[in-house]
């Protein structure tokens, strides 16, 4: 039997990865790269697309490598223990804006972003795979998955809510603020990742293949549940990715900057914080909700319907700061659905891993869970890339002045840009939610 300390330890892993590094990368990076760092919209979109092609190769390889790791610390835990420091360090460097010209900045951003994706893979794929070897009990897997989501959303809530106040406390230029925050949050992510590796236990031994083979990769594409779940995973991250990537632009260009209500500064991070705390609460409720509904598939379907309905409703809210609390209410209601389906997704990956082991005779847990991490990065970053692309097409232009090194923003069609931003936050995610409903209907494992 597992204990509470271990569940909390496991939660710390995604508090670091999902609640700090990935949350900042999802919500702050598109705006950071175009408006502070000084990349062009085209460079920002291209950077994220290249990183995804990189992940298509590295994530499955990392999963296969993790499955074959043997050490005194276990199969998956050593990757967290020894990957913790580079994980936090590279994240910190990525939020630093060097005093380079356009070409130097481009090289720095591309190099550090690809390094961050590689180290994120090296830590997060084994982290996800831990769920398959800590317990054989399906209810406990759901509990661990729920703790994971609560940890991620709770830390995301703290990170996003404190962001504008920490910026104000640090002072100086925005570039300086992001650099200091990157160093601080990177240090915290390192400590949490290390704690996760030290506090968890691996109780089950993977049924290892004798030597490396490409057969597990081929077997994946014969695994129908894996195919559907991977597509579902990509869609869930498209859904979140569009909303998080465009939130900064929404506050800046649709609501004309931060909104202050009774002393509360509502910037783009605080705006999404309301969703984080909702996801945290309903992520904790998700196992009980699933038991009440009767199956993971039915619970996921209900959650996706909630996401679709309230995303569409957001589109019809006027672009006026006076309606900020209506917008916040719809963010909260949409996040009810996100909170309910997020733990289910990782529990379903454990089901797919068990199915693959039974069917093929050897464990491919790391490889299966690597596809979850890959779909997370693929969905989030491609959506961020598409946000940059669509903004560029609608008339948003950014770049670095070669003479002064300063960031320059030009908007050629303000109404078009505002409409695009509003749609990217509402109608685009709604369409993705309907695709999720179709895919979960076709998903073969009806547990």
mmCIF file of N, CA, C and O in Angstrom, residues 28-70:
data_model
loop_
_atom_site.group_PDB
_atom_site.id
_atom_site.type_symbol
_atom_site.label_atom_id
_atom_site.label_comp_id
_atom_site.label_asym_id
_atom_site.label_seq_id
_atom_site.Cartn_x
_atom_site.Cartn_y
_atom_site.Cartn_z
ATOM 1 N N UNK A 28 3.135 32.358 -20.967
ATOM 2 C CA UNK A 28 3.970 33.556 -21.054
ATOM 3 C C UNK A 28 4.884 33.582 -22.275
ATOM 4 O O UNK A 28 5.229 34.650 -22.763
ATOM 5 N N UNK A 29 5.282 32.421 -22.782
ATOM 6 C CA UNK A 29 6.306 32.406 -23.822
ATOM 7 C C UNK A 29 5.907 33.082 -25.123
ATOM 8 O O UNK A 29 6.709 33.825 -25.693
ATOM 9 N N UNK A 30 4.694 32.834 -25.675
ATOM 10 C CA UNK A 30 4.372 33.532 -26.930
ATOM 11 C C UNK A 30 4.475 35.052 -26.786
ATOM 12 O O UNK A 30 5.117 35.725 -27.603
ATOM 13 N N UNK A 31 3.852 35.605 -25.739
ATOM 14 C CA UNK A 31 3.912 37.053 -25.507
ATOM 15 C C UNK A 31 5.333 37.492 -25.155
ATOM 16 O O UNK A 31 5.799 38.537 -25.614
ATOM 17 N N UNK A 32 6.051 36.691 -24.360
ATOM 18 C CA UNK A 32 7.422 37.016 -23.972
ATOM 19 C C UNK A 32 8.324 37.100 -25.205
ATOM 20 O O UNK A 32 9.101 38.056 -25.368
ATOM 21 N N UNK A 33 8.232 36.109 -26.083
ATOM 22 C CA UNK A 33 9.107 36.082 -27.256
ATOM 23 C C UNK A 33 8.826 37.235 -28.214
ATOM 24 O O UNK A 33 9.765 37.813 -28.782
ATOM 25 N N UNK A 34 7.554 37.583 -28.414
ATOM 26 C CA UNK A 34 7.249 38.642 -29.389
ATOM 27 C C UNK A 34 7.366 40.042 -28.795
ATOM 28 O O UNK A 34 7.874 40.953 -29.448
ATOM 29 N N UNK A 35 6.913 40.244 -27.553
ATOM 30 C CA UNK A 35 6.812 41.598 -27.003
ATOM 31 C C UNK A 35 7.965 41.998 -26.095
ATOM 32 O O UNK A 35 8.156 43.196 -25.839
ATOM 33 N N UNK A 36 8.739 41.050 -25.574
ATOM 34 C CA UNK A 36 9.826 41.370 -24.644
ATOM 35 C C UNK A 36 11.177 40.924 -25.201
ATOM 36 O O UNK A 36 12.112 41.716 -25.307
ATOM 37 N N UNK A 37 11.272 39.655 -25.567
ATOM 38 C CA UNK A 37 12.535 39.132 -26.092
ATOM 39 C C UNK A 37 12.878 39.759 -27.440
ATOM 40 O O UNK A 37 14.038 40.057 -27.716
ATOM 41 N N UNK A 38 11.847 39.951 -28.285
ATOM 42 C CA UNK A 38 12.065 40.634 -29.555
ATOM 43 C C UNK A 38 12.137 39.753 -30.773
ATOM 44 O O UNK A 38 12.649 40.165 -31.814
ATOM 45 N N UNK A 39 11.602 38.522 -30.699
ATOM 46 C CA UNK A 39 11.535 37.681 -31.890
ATOM 47 C C UNK A 39 10.376 38.142 -32.771
ATOM 48 O O UNK A 39 9.394 38.699 -32.278
ATOM 49 N N UNK A 40 10.485 37.903 -34.055
ATOM 50 C CA UNK A 40 9.359 38.183 -34.935
ATOM 51 C C UNK A 40 8.288 37.122 -34.718
ATOM 52 O O UNK A 40 8.547 36.050 -34.164
ATOM 53 N N UNK A 41 7.071 37.415 -35.169
ATOM 54 C CA UNK A 41 5.989 36.442 -35.083
ATOM 55 C C UNK A 41 6.361 35.181 -35.851
ATOM 56 O O UNK A 41 6.121 34.059 -35.398
ATOM 57 N N UNK A 42 6.980 35.360 -37.023
ATOM 58 C CA UNK A 42 7.378 34.210 -37.842
ATOM 59 C C UNK A 42 8.419 33.360 -37.118
ATOM 60 O O UNK A 42 8.365 32.125 -37.142
ATOM 61 N N UNK A 43 9.402 33.997 -36.471
ATOM 62 C CA UNK A 43 10.432 33.267 -35.730
ATOM 63 C C UNK A 43 9.819 32.496 -34.566
ATOM 64 O O UNK A 43 10.205 31.357 -34.273
ATOM 65 N N UNK A 44 8.882 33.119 -33.875
ATOM 66 C CA UNK A 44 8.227 32.470 -32.738
ATOM 67 C C UNK A 44 7.463 31.235 -33.194
ATOM 68 O O UNK A 44 7.560 30.161 -32.582
ATOM 69 N N UNK A 45 6.711 31.362 -34.283
ATOM 70 C CA UNK A 45 5.955 30.223 -34.814
ATOM 71 C C UNK A 45 6.890 29.121 -35.284
ATOM 72 O O UNK A 45 6.676 27.939 -35.001
ATOM 73 N N UNK A 46 7.959 29.496 -35.990
ATOM 74 C CA UNK A 46 8.902 28.512 -36.521
ATOM 75 C C UNK A 46 9.645 27.791 -35.407
ATOM 76 O O UNK A 46 9.852 26.570 -35.458
ATOM 77 N N UNK A 47 10.042 28.526 -34.377
ATOM 78 C CA UNK A 47 10.736 27.937 -33.239
ATOM 79 C C UNK A 47 9.908 26.814 -32.620
ATOM 80 O O UNK A 47 10.411 25.723 -32.336
ATOM 81 N N UNK A 48 8.634 27.061 -32.393
ATOM 82 C CA UNK A 48 7.787 26.058 -31.750
ATOM 83 C C UNK A 48 7.523 24.866 -32.664
ATOM 84 O O UNK A 48 7.427 23.725 -32.205
ATOM 85 N N UNK A 49 7.444 25.119 -33.967
ATOM 86 C CA UNK A 49 7.250 24.016 -34.916
ATOM 87 C C UNK A 49 8.488 23.118 -34.975
ATOM 88 O O UNK A 49 8.385 21.890 -34.968
ATOM 89 N N UNK A 50 9.674 23.721 -35.012
ATOM 90 C CA UNK A 50 10.916 22.936 -35.041
ATOM 91 C C UNK A 50 11.058 22.110 -33.772
ATOM 92 O O UNK A 50 11.459 20.937 -33.800
ATOM 93 N N UNK A 51 10.717 22.714 -32.636
ATOM 94 C CA UNK A 51 10.807 21.998 -31.365
ATOM 95 C C UNK A 51 9.896 20.778 -31.368
ATOM 96 O O UNK A 51 10.238 19.731 -30.797
ATOM 97 N N UNK A 52 8.733 20.860 -32.026
ATOM 98 C CA UNK A 52 7.818 19.726 -32.041
ATOM 99 C C UNK A 52 8.349 18.593 -32.900
ATOM 100 O O UNK A 52 8.177 17.419 -32.564
ATOM 101 N N UNK A 53 9.000 18.919 -34.006
ATOM 102 C CA UNK A 53 9.612 17.880 -34.828
ATOM 103 C C UNK A 53 10.721 17.189 -34.039
ATOM 104 O O UNK A 53 10.922 15.973 -34.134
ATOM 105 N N UNK A 54 11.431 17.952 -33.246
ATOM 106 C CA UNK A 54 12.485 17.432 -32.366
ATOM 107 C C UNK A 54 11.883 16.461 -31.349
ATOM 108 O O UNK A 54 12.421 15.377 -31.091
ATOM 109 N N UNK A 55 10.716 16.817 -30.792
ATOM 110 C CA UNK A 55 10.072 15.990 -29.772
ATOM 111 C C UNK A 55 9.534 14.679 -30.331
ATOM 112 O O UNK A 55 9.466 13.679 -29.619
ATOM 113 N N UNK A 56 9.104 14.678 -31.578
ATOM 114 C CA UNK A 56 8.586 13.467 -32.199
ATOM 115 C C UNK A 56 9.636 12.357 -32.147
ATOM 116 O O UNK A 56 9.323 11.176 -32.008
ATOM 117 N N UNK A 57 10.920 12.747 -32.215
ATOM 118 C CA UNK A 57 12.021 11.783 -32.159
ATOM 119 C C UNK A 57 12.440 11.501 -30.726
ATOM 120 O O UNK A 57 12.572 10.347 -30.310
ATOM 121 N N UNK A 58 12.644 12.559 -29.934
ATOM 122 C CA UNK A 58 13.238 12.388 -28.606
ATOM 123 C C UNK A 58 12.293 11.760 -27.583
ATOM 124 O O UNK A 58 12.747 10.980 -26.734
ATOM 125 N N UNK A 59 10.997 12.065 -27.645
ATOM 126 C CA UNK A 59 10.082 11.542 -26.631
ATOM 127 C C UNK A 59 9.970 10.015 -26.659
ATOM 128 O O UNK A 59 10.128 9.367 -25.616
ATOM 129 N N UNK A 60 9.691 9.391 -27.827
ATOM 130 C CA UNK A 60 9.633 7.921 -27.843
ATOM 131 C C UNK A 60 10.973 7.278 -27.498
ATOM 132 O O UNK A 60 11.011 6.250 -26.816
ATOM 133 N N UNK A 61 12.079 7.860 -27.971
ATOM 134 C CA UNK A 61 13.393 7.312 -27.633
ATOM 135 C C UNK A 61 13.648 7.379 -26.139
ATOM 136 O O UNK A 61 14.196 6.450 -25.540
ATOM 137 N N UNK A 62 13.229 8.488 -25.510
ATOM 138 C CA UNK A 62 13.401 8.627 -24.074
ATOM 139 C C UNK A 62 12.559 7.590 -23.339
ATOM 140 O O UNK A 62 12.999 7.000 -22.348
ATOM 141 N N UNK A 63 11.335 7.357 -23.816
ATOM 142 C CA UNK A 63 10.491 6.351 -23.182
ATOM 143 C C UNK A 63 11.104 4.975 -23.258
ATOM 144 O O UNK A 63 11.113 4.223 -22.268
ATOM 145 N N UNK A 64 11.657 4.623 -24.414
ATOM 146 C CA UNK A 64 12.293 3.319 -24.575
ATOM 147 C C UNK A 64 13.556 3.216 -23.719
ATOM 148 O O UNK A 64 13.826 2.180 -23.108
ATOM 149 N N UNK A 65 14.334 4.294 -23.654
ATOM 150 C CA UNK A 65 15.548 4.310 -22.834
ATOM 151 C C UNK A 65 15.205 4.182 -21.358
ATOM 152 O O UNK A 65 15.860 3.430 -20.606
ATOM 153 N N UNK A 66 14.179 4.909 -20.923
ATOM 154 C CA UNK A 66 13.768 4.845 -19.517
ATOM 155 C C UNK A 66 13.325 3.435 -19.141
ATOM 156 O O UNK A 66 13.632 2.945 -18.047
ATOM 157 N N UNK A 67 12.614 2.750 -20.041
ATOM 158 C CA UNK A 67 12.155 1.384 -19.770
ATOM 159 C C UNK A 67 13.317 0.428 -19.511
ATOM 160 O O UNK A 67 13.155 -0.573 -18.807
ATOM 161 N N UNK A 68 14.498 0.724 -20.082
ATOM 162 C CA UNK A 68 15.646 -0.177 -19.976
ATOM 163 C C UNK A 68 16.671 0.270 -18.934
ATOM 164 O O UNK A 68 17.731 -0.333 -18.803
ATOM 165 N N UNK A 69 16.353 1.336 -18.208
ATOM 166 C CA UNK A 69 17.266 1.822 -17.171
ATOM 167 C C UNK A 69 17.233 0.900 -15.959
ATOM 168 O O UNK A 69 16.165 0.523 -15.485
ATOM 169 N N UNK A 70 18.409 0.537 -15.455
ATOM 170 C CA UNK A 70 18.514 -0.262 -14.238
ATOM 171 C C UNK A 70 19.537 0.408 -13.322
ATOM 172 O O UNK A 70 20.682 0.628 -13.728
#
